[in-house]
Structure formats: structure tokens, C-alpha cells
Amino acid sequence: AQTVTQSQPEMSVQEAETVTLSCTYDTSESNYYLFWYKQPPSRQMILVIRQEAYKQQNATENRFSVNFQKAAKSFSLKISDSQLGDTAMYFCAFNNNDMRFGAGTRLTVKP
Amino acid sequence: DSGVTQTPKHLITATGQRVTLRCSPRSGDLSVYWYQQSLDQGLQFLIQYYNGEERAKGNILERFSAQQFPDLHSELNLSSLELGDSALYFCASSVSRGLDTQYFGPGTRLTVL
């Protein structure tokens, strides 16, 4: 069964600095999608970034980028120039026709 | 705004009661997913419908049921409610039935007293 592990339950970062959230997954499949979702205090689930496994190039969305290491089954999220509005729970997710979520990392951005 | 709508936003009810949560997917999306998130917990997948047919089932209790209508909106029915059913219930939608991006609605916060 596919599993998603986020080993950092909580993290904090100073405003304007860079932070990296870790995610590993376990699968025997070769074709899948990976996602990072953000859940701010409003509890809305917001898609941050998506990576298709067949793409070698790491996805980027403005200040958000990923480091996708397929062989290592690792998918970390880097947030550059952290802003107070980035304070949220971040969920890593794996989809191979069956979406699996990690337990989440609670990120606090400090002024 | 993801384009997925859910009603109501909040629901307060008593134990033993029955409620219906409603979801409208993004325009063009054929799949609807239901998730449950208890306080400070991760997301638990409940059930998926694709173009009106049940496609996948997760940890859904027998007291819960869902359906997807011809206009593709979906309803999640929760009956014989217990205190432990208090949670945030999310609906998500995607274009295809599996390998795809899921977009989430704002959720319905259910409180069972």
C-alpha cells in the first residue's frame, strides 16, 4: 500500500527566510502525481503545487518549489521569502488513482 | 476560490439525528470525493463517485451514504449521528476518475451535541 510520511509535525521560520518541508512516500508504481496542499487557519484546503512523476524538472509556483527525488521517493517543499500568510498546516499527497495524504506539518512564520 | 461549492458551511445538530451535506463540483469535473477531517487530524477518505457511479470506498461508516446525481452534484448523508462524527467534511472534485488533481471545497463543519 502506498504511504506518505511527513516527519516534521511542526516547524517555524522567520519572516523573509526560507524553509523546507519534508515528505517521503512509498510506492512500487512508476506513474503518479505528488501534491502539496496548504490548510490555513480558515481550514480551506488549497493546492500549492503539483509534480507529475514522469517529469524530471522540479515544479515551481512563485515562492514555492519542490525537490523531487524519484529514486529516493522524496518530495520536499521549499518556501522562499516566507510571509506571515504562509502560516498553515501543509499536507503532502500522493495520487496513483488513489489519493493518500501525509499527517501534515504545521508551519508557523514568525514576524 | 477552487470552484467547488459546499453547503451548508456550518451545521449543528443533536445525537441520533440525520443530516445531508451537499457538494457541487467544478464545471467539467466528473469525479467527486468526500473526506472527513476531525480536529487536528489528517484527512480520511470516505468515498468517490465518478459520473454518477461509486468508484472507490474508504473508511466510510455504514451510517453514512452518498450519491452523485445526473447534474454531477453530490450529497453525503450522515445518520444516527454520534458525538464522534463532529468534524470538517470536505468535498473535492477532479476531471477524471483517478490520476488527476483534486480541488477542494471550503468544507462543512458539523457539530454534533
Coordinates of C-alpha atoms in Angstrom, one line a residue:
Chain A
A1 CA 0.0 0.0 0.0
Q2 CA 1.2 3.5 -0.7
T3 CA 2.1 5.5 2.3
V4 CA 3.1 9.2 2.7
T5 CA 5.3 10.3 5.6
Q6 CA 5.8 13.8 6.8
S7 CA 8.4 13.5 9.6
Q8 CA 8.2 17.1 10.8
P9 CA 5.0 17.6 12.8
E10 CA 5.8 21.3 13.5
M11 CA 8.2 23.9 12.1
S12 CA 8.8 27.6 12.4
V13 CA 10.6 30.1 10.3
Q14 CA 11.3 33.8 10.5
E15 CA 9.6 36.1 8.0
A16 CA 11.5 36.5 4.8
E17 CA 13.6 33.4 5.4
T18 CA 13.5 30.1 3.5
V19 CA 12.1 26.9 4.9
T20 CA 11.9 23.3 3.6
L21 CA 9.2 20.8 4.5
S22 CA 10.0 17.1 4.0
C23 CA 7.9 14.3 2.6
T24 CA 8.7 10.8 1.7
Y25 CA 6.4 8.2 0.1
D26 CA 6.4 4.5 -0.6
T27 CA 5.2 3.0 -3.8
S28 CA 6.1 0.4 -6.4
E29 CA 4.3 2.4 -9.2
S30 CA 6.2 4.5 -11.7
N31 CA 3.4 6.8 -12.8
Y32 CA 1.8 9.1 -10.2
Y33 CA 1.3 12.6 -9.1
L34 CA 2.5 14.4 -6.0
F35 CA 1.0 17.4 -4.4
W36 CA 1.4 19.9 -1.6
Y37 CA -1.8 21.3 -0.1
K38 CA -1.9 24.2 2.4
Q39 CA -4.6 24.4 5.1
P40 CA -4.5 27.9 6.8
P41 CA -6.5 28.6 10.0
S42 CA -9.6 29.1 7.8
R43 CA -9.3 25.3 7.3
Q44 CA -9.7 25.6 3.5
M45 CA -7.6 23.1 1.6
I46 CA -5.6 25.0 -1.0
L47 CA -3.5 23.4 -3.8
V48 CA 0.1 24.8 -3.6
I49 CA 1.9 22.8 -6.2
R50 CA 1.8 19.6 -8.3
Q51 CA 4.5 17.4 -9.7
E52 CA 4.0 14.6 -12.2
A53 CA 6.4 11.7 -11.7
Y54 CA 7.3 11.4 -15.3
K55 CA 8.6 15.0 -15.3
Q56 CA 12.3 15.4 -14.3
Q57 CA 12.1 19.1 -13.9
N58 CA 11.1 20.3 -10.4
A59 CA 7.8 22.2 -10.3
T60 CA 7.8 25.8 -9.2
E61 CA 5.0 28.2 -8.3
N62 CA 6.3 31.7 -7.5
R63 CA 7.9 31.4 -4.0
F64 CA 7.1 27.7 -3.8
S65 CA 9.3 25.0 -5.3
V66 CA 9.8 21.3 -4.9
N67 CA 12.8 19.0 -4.8
F68 CA 11.5 15.8 -6.4
Q69 CA 13.9 12.8 -6.0
K70 CA 12.1 9.9 -7.6
A71 CA 14.7 7.2 -6.8
A72 CA 14.7 8.3 -3.2
K73 CA 10.9 8.7 -3.1
S74 CA 11.3 12.1 -1.7
F75 CA 9.3 15.2 -2.4
S76 CA 10.2 18.3 -0.3
L77 CA 8.6 21.7 -0.5
K78 CA 10.7 24.9 -0.3
I79 CA 9.1 28.2 0.6
S80 CA 11.3 31.2 -0.1
D81 CA 10.8 34.7 1.3
S82 CA 8.3 33.3 3.9
Q83 CA 5.4 35.5 4.6
L84 CA 3.0 35.6 7.6
G85 CA 0.3 34.4 5.4
D86 CA 2.2 31.1 4.8
T87 CA 1.4 30.1 8.4
A88 CA -0.7 26.9 7.9
M89 CA -0.7 23.2 8.0
Y90 CA 0.9 21.7 4.9
F91 CA -0.1 18.3 3.6
C92 CA 1.9 16.2 1.2
A93 CA -0.2 13.9 -1.0
F94 CA 0.4 11.1 -3.4
N95 CA -2.0 10.1 -6.2
N96 CA -1.9 6.9 -8.3
N97 CA -5.6 6.5 -8.8
D98 CA -5.9 6.5 -5.0
M99 CA -5.1 9.7 -3.2
R100 CA -3.0 9.4 0.0
F101 CA -2.2 12.2 2.4
G102 CA 0.5 12.6 4.9
A103 CA -0.2 13.6 8.5
G104 CA 0.8 17.2 7.9
T105 CA 3.4 19.7 9.0
R106 CA 2.3 22.8 11.0
L107 CA 4.3 25.7 9.8
T108 CA 4.5 29.0 11.8
V109 CA 6.0 32.1 10.2
K110 CA 7.2 34.5 12.9
P111 CA 7.5 38.2 12.4
Chain B
D1 CA -11.7 30.0 -5.0
S2 CA -11.4 26.4 -6.2
G3 CA -14.8 26.4 -8.0
V4 CA -16.1 23.6 -5.7
T5 CA -19.0 24.6 -3.6
Q6 CA -20.3 23.1 -0.4
T7 CA -23.4 23.8 1.6
P8 CA -24.1 24.4 4.4
K9 CA -20.9 25.9 5.8
H10 CA -21.9 25.0 9.4
L11 CA -24.3 22.5 10.8
I12 CA -25.1 22.0 14.4
T13 CA -27.3 19.0 15.3
A14 CA -28.0 16.5 18.1
T15 CA -27.0 12.9 18.6
G16 CA -29.2 10.5 16.8
Q17 CA -30.2 12.9 14.0
R18 CA -29.7 12.7 10.3
V19 CA -28.1 15.4 8.1
T20 CA -27.3 15.9 4.4
L21 CA -24.2 17.7 3.1
R22 CA -24.2 19.0 -0.4
C23 CA -21.4 19.5 -2.9
S24 CA -21.2 20.9 -6.4
P25 CA -18.0 20.1 -8.4
R26 CA -16.1 22.4 -10.6
S27 CA -17.6 22.9 -14.0
G28 CA -16.4 19.9 -16.2
D29 CA -15.3 17.7 -13.3
L30 CA -16.9 14.3 -13.3
S31 CA -15.4 12.9 -10.0
V32 CA -16.5 13.9 -6.6
Y33 CA -14.6 12.8 -3.4
W34 CA -15.7 13.1 0.2
Y35 CA -13.2 13.4 3.1
Q36 CA -13.6 13.7 6.9
Q37 CA -11.2 15.7 9.0
S38 CA -11.5 15.6 12.7
L39 CA -9.9 18.3 14.9
D40 CA -6.1 18.5 14.3
Q41 CA -6.2 15.3 12.3
G42 CA -5.4 14.4 8.7
L43 CA -7.9 13.7 6.0
Q44 CA -9.8 10.5 5.9
F45 CA -11.1 9.4 2.5
L46 CA -14.7 8.4 2.7
I47 CA -16.0 7.7 -0.8
Q48 CA -15.6 8.7 -4.5
Y49 CA -18.2 9.0 -7.3
Y50 CA -17.4 9.2 -11.0
N51 CA -20.1 10.3 -13.4
G52 CA -22.8 9.0 -11.2
E53 CA -21.3 5.7 -10.2
E54 CA -19.5 4.8 -7.0
R55 CA -15.8 4.3 -7.9
A56 CA -14.0 3.9 -4.6
K57 CA -14.8 3.4 -0.9
G58 CA -12.6 4.3 2.0
N59 CA -13.2 4.4 5.7
I60 CA -16.9 5.2 5.4
L61 CA -19.2 4.1 8.2
E62 CA -22.4 2.1 7.4
R63 CA -24.4 5.0 8.9
F64 CA -23.0 7.2 6.1
S65 CA -24.0 7.1 2.5
A66 CA -23.5 9.2 -0.6
Q67 CA -24.8 9.6 -4.1
Q68 CA -24.0 11.6 -7.2
F69 CA -26.9 13.0 -9.3
P70 CA -27.2 13.4 -13.1
D71 CA -26.2 17.0 -12.8
L72 CA -23.0 15.7 -11.0
H73 CA -23.7 17.3 -7.7
S74 CA -23.2 15.0 -4.7
E75 CA -24.8 14.6 -1.3
L76 CA -23.3 12.9 1.7
N77 CA -25.9 11.6 4.2
L78 CA -24.9 11.0 7.8
S79 CA -27.4 9.3 10.0
S80 CA -27.7 8.2 13.7
L81 CA -25.2 10.9 14.4
E82 CA -22.7 10.4 17.3
L83 CA -20.6 12.9 19.1
G84 CA -17.5 11.5 17.4
D85 CA -19.0 12.4 14.0
S86 CA -18.2 16.1 14.7
A87 CA -15.7 17.1 12.1
L88 CA -15.0 19.1 9.0
Y89 CA -16.3 17.3 5.9
F90 CA -14.6 18.2 2.6
C91 CA -15.8 17.6 -0.9
A92 CA -13.2 17.6 -3.7
S93 CA -13.6 17.2 -7.5
S94 CA -11.4 16.3 -10.4
V95 CA -11.9 15.8 -14.1
S96 CA -11.0 12.2 -14.4
R97 CA -11.6 9.1 -12.3
G98 CA -8.1 8.6 -10.8
L99 CA -4.8 10.1 -11.7
D100 CA -5.6 13.7 -11.5
T101 CA -5.6 16.8 -9.4
Q102 CA -8.3 17.2 -6.7
Y103 CA -9.7 20.6 -5.9
F104 CA -11.3 21.1 -2.6
G105 CA -14.4 22.9 -1.5
P106 CA -14.5 25.1 1.6
G107 CA -15.9 22.3 3.8
T108 CA -18.9 21.8 6.0
R109 CA -18.2 22.0 9.7
L110 CA -20.5 19.5 11.5
T111 CA -21.0 19.8 15.3
V112 CA -23.0 17.0 17.0
L113 CA -24.2 18.0 20.5

